């Protein structure tokens, strides 16, 4: 496998978070698992939607969807609930797992998130070590244990759509 093919097989995580300190903590928690995931960090809801819809600065990004979207609720420009609603309302995006990672313990935020189709709701722990442990567990589950939806890896979707490739491989 050449370097370009290896790069295409990297499972991408989309992190939507506006707090620089929390971004660093999340990246630290993910790195502690030695996951080879590429983490795309966007800092507001508009950037998240631009990434997912491949528009604006992301119009030329690599094909395929992220393995999981880790989404904060309180975001500039477009809030996390609206981002979630747009993801889950689009046929080609709704299969992407979305996990809310929020400081909000509000029952209304949780209920709205689940009603919109969120795959998980995790409350950000206040303690540094608990926060890193939570992110480590979250990363392990979504990047290693969980089976990603079809189309989350570009090479996967290409192989599945080309029946001659499978015949030749068999």
Coordinates of N, CA and C in Angstrom, one line a residue:
X1 N 0.9 -1.2 0.0 CA 0.0 0.0 0.0 C 0.9 1.2 0.0
X2 N 0.7 2.1 -1.0 CA 1.5 3.3 -1.0 C 1.0 4.4 0.0
X3 N 1.8 5.5 0.1 CA 1.5 6.5 1.1 C 0.1 7.1 0.9
X4 N -0.2 7.3 -0.4 CA -1.5 8.0 -0.7 C -2.7 7.0 -0.3
X5 N -2.5 5.7 -0.6 CA -3.6 4.8 -0.2 C -3.7 4.7 1.3
X6 N -2.6 4.8 2.0 CA -2.7 4.7 3.5 C -3.4 6.0 4.0
X7 N -3.1 7.1 3.4 CA -3.8 8.3 3.8 C -5.3 8.3 3.6
X8 N -5.7 7.6 2.5 CA -7.1 7.5 2.2 C -7.8 6.6 3.2
X9 N -7.1 5.6 3.8 CA -7.7 4.7 4.7 C -7.8 5.2 6.1
X10 N -7.2 6.4 6.4 CA -7.2 7.0 7.7 C -8.7 7.3 8.1
X11 N -9.1 6.9 9.2 CA -10.5 7.2 9.7 C -10.5 8.6 10.3
X12 N -11.2 9.4 9.7 CA -11.3 10.8 10.2 C -12.4 11.0 11.2
X13 N -12.0 11.9 12.2 CA -12.9 12.3 13.2 C -13.1 13.8 13.0
X14 N -14.4 14.2 13.0 CA -14.7 15.7 12.9 C -15.0 16.2 14.3
X15 N -14.1 17.0 14.8 CA -14.3 17.6 16.1 C -14.8 19.1 15.9
X16 N -16.0 19.3 16.5 CA -16.6 20.7 16.4 C -16.7 21.3 17.8
X17 N -15.7 22.1 18.0 CA -15.5 22.7 19.4 C -14.9 24.1 19.2
X18 N -15.4 25.1 20.0 CA -14.8 26.4 19.9 C -13.9 26.8 21.0
X19 N -13.8 26.0 22.0 CA -12.9 26.3 23.2 C -11.5 25.7 23.0
X20 N -10.5 26.5 22.8 CA -9.1 26.1 22.5 C -8.6 25.1 23.6
X21 N -8.9 25.4 24.9 CA -8.4 24.5 25.9 C -9.1 23.1 25.8
X22 N -10.3 23.1 25.6 CA -11.0 21.8 25.4 C -10.6 21.1 24.2
X23 N -10.3 21.8 23.1 CA -9.7 21.1 21.9 C -8.4 20.4 22.3
X24 N -7.6 21.1 23.0 CA -6.3 20.5 23.4 C -6.5 19.2 24.3
X25 N -7.5 19.3 25.2 CA -7.8 18.2 26.1 C -8.3 17.0 25.3
X26 N -9.2 17.3 24.4 CA -9.8 16.2 23.5 C -8.7 15.6 22.7
X27 N -7.9 16.4 22.1 CA -6.8 15.8 21.2 C -5.8 15.0 22.1
X28 N -5.5 15.5 23.3 CA -4.7 14.7 24.2 C -5.3 13.4 24.5
X29 N -6.6 13.4 24.9 CA -7.3 12.1 25.2 C -7.3 11.1 24.0
X30 N -7.5 11.6 22.8 CA -7.5 10.8 21.6 C -6.1 10.3 21.4
X31 N -5.1 11.1 21.5 CA -3.7 10.7 21.3 C -3.2 9.7 22.3
X32 N -3.7 9.7 23.5 CA -3.3 8.7 24.5 C -3.6 7.3 24.1
X33 N -4.5 7.1 23.2 CA -4.9 5.8 22.7 C -4.0 5.4 21.6
X34 N -3.2 6.3 21.1 CA -2.3 6.0 19.9 C -3.1 5.6 18.7
X35 N -4.3 6.3 18.6 CA -5.2 6.1 17.4 C -4.5 6.8 16.2
X36 N -4.6 6.2 15.1 CA -4.0 6.8 13.9 C -5.1 7.6 13.1
X37 N -6.1 8.1 13.9 CA -7.1 8.9 13.2 C -6.6 10.3 12.9
X38 N -7.1 10.8 11.8 CA -6.9 12.2 11.5 C -8.1 12.9 12.2
X39 N -7.8 13.9 13.0 CA -8.9 14.7 13.6 C -8.9 16.1 12.9
X40 N -10.1 16.3 12.3 CA -10.4 17.6 11.7 C -11.1 18.5 12.7
X41 N -10.5 19.6 13.0 CA -11.0 20.5 14.1 C -11.7 21.7 13.4
X42 N -12.9 21.9 13.6 CA -13.6 23.1 13.2 C -14.2 23.8 14.4
X43 N -14.3 25.2 14.4 CA -14.5 25.9 15.6 C -15.9 26.5 15.7
X44 N -16.8 26.3 14.7 CA -18.1 26.8 14.8 C -19.0 25.9 13.9
X45 N -20.3 26.1 14.1 CA -21.3 25.2 13.4 C -21.3 25.4 11.9
X46 N -21.0 26.6 11.4 CA -21.0 26.9 10.0 C -19.8 26.2 9.3
X47 N -18.6 26.2 10.0 CA -17.5 25.4 9.5 C -17.8 23.9 9.4
X48 N -18.5 23.4 10.4 CA -18.8 22.0 10.5 C -19.7 21.6 9.3
X49 N -20.7 22.4 9.0 CA -21.6 22.1 7.9 C -20.8 22.3 6.5
X50 N -19.9 23.3 6.5 CA -19.1 23.5 5.2 C -18.3 22.2 5.0
X51 N -17.7 21.7 6.1 CA -16.9 20.5 5.9 C -17.7 19.3 5.5
X52 N -18.9 19.1 6.1 CA -19.7 17.9 5.8 C -20.3 18.0 4.4
X53 N -20.7 19.3 3.9 CA -21.3 19.5 2.6 C -20.2 19.8 1.5
X54 N -18.9 19.8 1.9 CA -17.8 20.0 1.0 C -18.0 21.3 0.2
X55 N -18.1 22.4 1.0 CA -18.3 23.7 0.4 C -17.3 24.7 1.1
X56 N -17.2 25.9 0.6 CA -16.3 26.9 1.1 C -14.9 26.4 1.1
X57 N -14.2 26.6 2.2 CA -12.8 26.2 2.2 C -12.6 24.7 2.2
X58 N -13.7 23.9 2.3 CA -13.6 22.4 2.3 C -14.1 21.8 1.0
X59 N -14.3 22.7 0.0 CA -14.9 22.1 -1.2 C -14.0 21.1 -2.0
X60 N -12.7 21.2 -1.7 CA -11.8 20.3 -2.4 C -11.3 19.2 -1.5
X61 N -11.9 19.0 -0.3 CA -11.5 18.0 0.7 C -11.7 16.6 0.1
X62 N -11.0 15.7 0.7 CA -11.1 14.3 0.3 C -12.5 13.8 0.5
X63 N -12.9 12.9 -0.4 CA -14.3 12.3 -0.4 C -14.4 11.5 0.9
X64 N -15.7 11.2 1.2 CA -16.0 10.3 2.3 C -16.4 11.2 3.5
X65 N -17.1 10.5 4.4 CA -17.6 11.1 5.6 C -16.7 10.8 6.8
X66 N -16.7 11.6 7.9 CA -16.0 11.3 9.0 C -16.5 10.0 9.7
X67 N -15.7 9.3 10.4 CA -16.1 8.1 11.2 C -17.1 8.5 12.2
X68 N -16.9 9.7 12.8 CA -17.8 10.2 13.9 C -17.6 11.7 13.9
X69 N -18.7 12.4 14.3 CA -18.7 13.8 14.6 C -18.8 14.0 16.1
X70 N -17.8 14.6 16.7 CA -17.9 15.0 18.1 C -18.3 16.5 18.1
X71 N -19.5 16.7 18.7 CA -20.1 18.0 18.5 C -20.5 18.7 19.8
X72 N -20.0 19.9 20.0 CA -20.4 20.7 21.1 C -21.7 21.4 20.8
X73 N -22.5 21.7 21.9 CA -23.8 22.3 21.6 C -23.7 23.8 21.5
X74 N -22.9 24.4 22.4 CA -22.8 25.9 22.4 C -21.7 26.4 21.5
X75 N -22.1 26.7 20.2 CA -21.1 27.1 19.2 C -21.4 28.4 18.6
X76 N -20.4 29.2 18.1 CA -20.7 30.4 17.4 C -21.4 30.1 16.0
X77 N -22.0 31.1 15.5 CA -22.6 31.2 14.2 C -23.8 30.2 14.1
X78 N -23.6 28.9 14.1 CA -24.7 28.0 14.1 C -24.5 27.0 15.3
X79 N -25.6 26.9 16.1 CA -25.4 26.1 17.3 C -25.4 24.6 17.0
X80 N -24.9 23.8 18.0 CA -24.8 22.4 17.8 C -26.1 21.7 17.5
X81 N -27.2 22.1 18.1 CA -28.5 21.4 17.8 C -28.9 21.6 16.3
X82 N -28.6 22.8 15.8 CA -28.9 23.1 14.4 C -28.0 22.3 13.4
X83 N -26.7 22.1 13.8 CA -25.8 21.3 13.0 C -26.3 19.9 13.0
X84 N -26.7 19.4 14.2 CA -27.2 18.0 14.3 C -28.5 17.8 13.5
X85 N -29.4 18.8 13.6 CA -30.6 18.7 12.8 C -30.3 18.6 11.3
X86 N -29.4 19.4 10.8 CA -29.0 19.4 9.4 C -28.4 18.1 9.0
X87 N -27.5 17.6 9.8 CA -26.9 16.3 9.5 C -27.9 15.2 9.4
X88 N -28.8 15.1 10.4 CA -29.7 14.0 10.4 C -30.9 14.2 9.5
X89 N -31.0 15.4 8.9 CA -32.1 15.6 7.9 C -31.7 15.3 6.4
X90 N -30.4 15.1 6.2 CA -29.9 14.8 4.9 C -29.6 13.4 4.7
X91 N -30.2 12.8 3.7 CA -30.1 11.4 3.4 C -28.6 10.9 3.4
X92 N -27.7 11.6 2.7 CA -26.4 11.2 2.6 C -25.5 11.4 3.8
X93 N -26.0 12.1 4.8 CA -25.2 12.4 6.0 C -25.8 11.7 7.3
X94 N -27.1 11.4 7.2 CA -27.7 10.9 8.5 C -27.1 9.7 9.1
X95 N -26.4 8.9 8.3 CA -25.8 7.7 8.9 C -24.5 8.0 9.6
X96 N -24.0 9.2 9.5 CA -22.8 9.5 10.3 C -23.1 9.6 11.8
X97 N -22.4 8.8 12.6 CA -22.6 8.9 14.0 C -22.2 10.3 14.6
X98 N -23.1 10.8 15.4 CA -22.8 12.1 16.0 C -22.9 11.9 17.5
X99 N -21.9 12.4 18.2 CA -21.8 12.4 19.7 C -21.8 13.8 20.2
X100 N -22.7 14.2 21.0 CA -22.7 15.5 21.6 C -21.7 15.4 22.8
X101 N -20.8 16.3 22.9 CA -19.9 16.4 24.0 C -20.1 17.8 24.5
X102 N -20.8 17.9 25.6 CA -21.2 19.2 26.1 C -21.1 19.3 27.6
X103 N -21.0 20.6 28.1 CA -21.1 20.8 29.5 C -22.5 20.9 30.0
X104 N -23.5 20.9 29.1 CA -24.9 21.1 29.5 C -25.5 19.8 30.0
X105 N -26.0 19.9 31.2 CA -26.8 18.8 31.8 C -28.3 19.1 31.7
X106 N -28.7 20.1 30.9 CA -30.1 20.5 30.8 C -30.8 19.3 30.1
X107 N -31.9 18.9 30.7 CA -32.7 17.8 30.2 C -33.2 18.2 28.8
X108 N -33.6 19.4 28.6 CA -34.1 19.8 27.3 C -33.1 19.7 26.2
X109 N -31.8 20.0 26.5 CA -30.8 19.8 25.5 C -30.6 18.3 25.2
X110 N -30.6 17.5 26.2 CA -30.5 16.0 26.0 C -31.7 15.5 25.2
X111 N -32.9 15.8 25.6 CA -34.1 15.3 24.9 C -34.1 15.8 23.4
X112 N -33.8 17.1 23.2 CA -33.8 17.6 21.8 C -32.7 16.9 21.0
X113 N -31.6 16.6 21.6 CA -30.5 15.9 20.9 C -30.9 14.5 20.5
X114 N -31.5 13.8 21.4 CA -31.9 12.4 21.1 C -33.1 12.4 20.1
X115 N -34.0 13.4 20.2 CA -35.1 13.5 19.3 C -34.7 13.8 17.9
X116 N -33.5 14.5 17.8 CA -32.9 14.8 16.4 C -32.1 13.7 15.9
X117 N -31.8 12.6 16.7 CA -31.1 11.5 16.2 C -29.7 11.3 16.6
X118 N -29.3 12.0 17.7 CA -27.9 11.9 18.2 C -27.6 10.5 18.6
X119 N -26.4 10.0 18.4 CA -26.0 8.7 18.7 C -25.5 8.5 20.1
X120 N -25.1 9.6 20.7 CA -24.6 9.6 22.1 C -24.5 11.0 22.6
X121 N -24.7 11.1 24.0 CA -24.7 12.4 24.6 C -23.7 12.3 25.8
X122 N -22.6 12.9 25.8 CA -21.6 12.8 26.8 C -21.4 14.2 27.5
X123 N -21.5 14.2 28.8 CA -21.3 15.5 29.6 C -19.9 15.6 29.9
X124 N -19.3 16.7 29.6 CA -17.9 17.0 29.8 C -17.6 17.0 31.3
X125 N -16.7 16.1 31.7 CA -16.3 16.1 33.2 C -15.5 17.4 33.5
X126 N -15.6 17.8 34.7 CA -14.9 19.0 35.1 C -13.5 18.7 35.5
X127 N -13.2 17.5 36.0 CA -11.9 17.2 36.4 C -11.0 16.8 35.2
X128 N -9.8 17.3 35.2 CA -8.9 17.1 34.0 C -8.7 15.6 33.7
X129 N -8.4 14.8 34.7 CA -8.1 13.4 34.5 C -9.4 12.6 34.0
X130 N -10.6 13.0 34.6 CA -11.8 12.4 34.2 C -12.2 12.8 32.8
X131 N -11.9 14.0 32.4 CA -12.1 14.5 31.0 C -11.3 13.7 30.0
X132 N -10.0 13.6 30.3 CA -9.1 12.8 29.4 C -9.5 11.4 29.3
X133 N -9.9 10.7 30.5 CA -10.4 9.3 30.5 C -11.6 9.2 29.6
X134 N -12.5 10.1 29.8 CA -13.8 10.1 29.0 C -13.5 10.2 27.5
X135 N -12.6 11.1 27.1 CA -12.3 11.2 25.7 C -11.6 10.0 25.2
X136 N -10.7 9.4 26.0 CA -10.0 8.2 25.6 C -11.0 7.1 25.3
X137 N -12.0 6.9 26.2 CA -13.0 5.9 26.0 C -13.9 6.1 24.8
X138 N -14.2 7.4 24.6 CA -15.0 7.8 23.5 C -14.3 7.5 22.2
X139 N -13.0 7.9 22.1 CA -12.2 7.6 21.0 C -12.0 6.1 20.7
X140 N -11.8 5.3 21.7 CA -11.6 3.9 21.5 C -12.9 3.3 20.9
X141 N -14.0 3.7 21.5 CA -15.3 3.1 21.0 C -15.6 3.4 19.6
X142 N -15.5 4.7 19.2 CA -15.9 5.1 17.9 C -14.9 4.8 16.8
X143 N -13.6 4.8 17.2 CA -12.5 4.6 16.2 C -12.1 3.2 16.1
X144 N -12.4 2.4 17.1 CA -11.9 1.0 17.1 C -13.0 0.0 17.2
X145 N -13.9 0.1 18.2 CA -14.9 -0.9 18.5 C -16.1 -0.8 17.5
X146 N -16.6 0.4 17.3 CA -17.8 0.6 16.5 C -17.4 0.3 15.0
X147 N -18.3 -0.3 14.3 CA -18.2 -0.5 12.8 C -18.7 0.7 12.1
X148 N -17.8 1.4 11.3 CA -18.3 2.7 10.7 C -19.3 2.4 9.6
X149 N -20.1 3.5 9.4 CA -21.1 3.4 8.3 C -20.4 3.3 7.0
X150 N -21.1 2.7 6.0 CA -20.5 2.7 4.6 C -20.3 4.1 4.1
X151 N -19.2 4.4 3.5 CA -18.9 5.7 2.9 C -18.1 6.5 3.8
X152 N -17.8 6.1 5.0 CA -16.9 6.9 5.9 C -15.5 6.8 5.5
X153 N -15.1 5.8 4.8 CA -13.7 5.7 4.3 C -13.8 5.7 2.8
X154 N -13.1 6.6 2.1 CA -13.2 6.8 0.7 C -12.9 5.5 -0.1
X155 N -11.8 4.8 0.3 CA -11.5 3.5 -0.4 C -12.6 2.5 -0.2
X156 N -13.2 2.5 0.9 CA -14.3 1.5 1.2 C -15.4 1.7 0.2
X157 N -15.9 3.0 0.1 CA -17.0 3.3 -0.8 C -16.7 3.0 -2.2
X158 N -15.4 3.2 -2.7 CA -15.0 2.9 -4.0 C -15.1 1.4 -4.3
X159 N -14.5 0.6 -3.3 CA -14.5 -0.8 -3.5 C -15.9 -1.4 -3.5
X160 N -16.8 -0.9 -2.7 CA -18.1 -1.4 -2.6 C -18.9 -1.1 -3.9
X161 N -18.6 0.0 -4.6 CA -19.3 0.4 -5.7 C -18.8 -0.2 -7.0
X162 N -17.6 -0.9 -6.9 CA -17.0 -1.5 -8.1 C -17.0 -3.0 -8.0
X163 N -18.0 -3.7 -8.5 CA -18.1 -5.1 -8.3 C -16.9 -5.9 -9.0
X164 N -16.3 -5.3 -10.0 CA -15.2 -6.0 -10.6 C -14.0 -6.1 -9.7
X165 N -13.8 -5.1 -8.8 CA -12.7 -5.0 -7.9 C -12.9 -6.2 -6.9
X166 N -14.1 -6.5 -6.4 CA -14.3 -7.6 -5.5 C -14.0 -8.9 -6.2
X167 N -14.4 -9.1 -7.4 CA -14.2 -10.3 -8.2 C -12.7 -10.6 -8.3
X168 N -12.0 -9.5 -8.7 CA -10.6 -9.6 -8.9 C -9.9 -10.0 -7.6
X169 N -10.4 -9.4 -6.5 CA -9.7 -9.7 -5.2 C -10.0 -11.1 -4.7
X170 N -11.1 -11.6 -5.1 CA -11.5 -13.0 -4.6 C -10.7 -14.0 -5.3

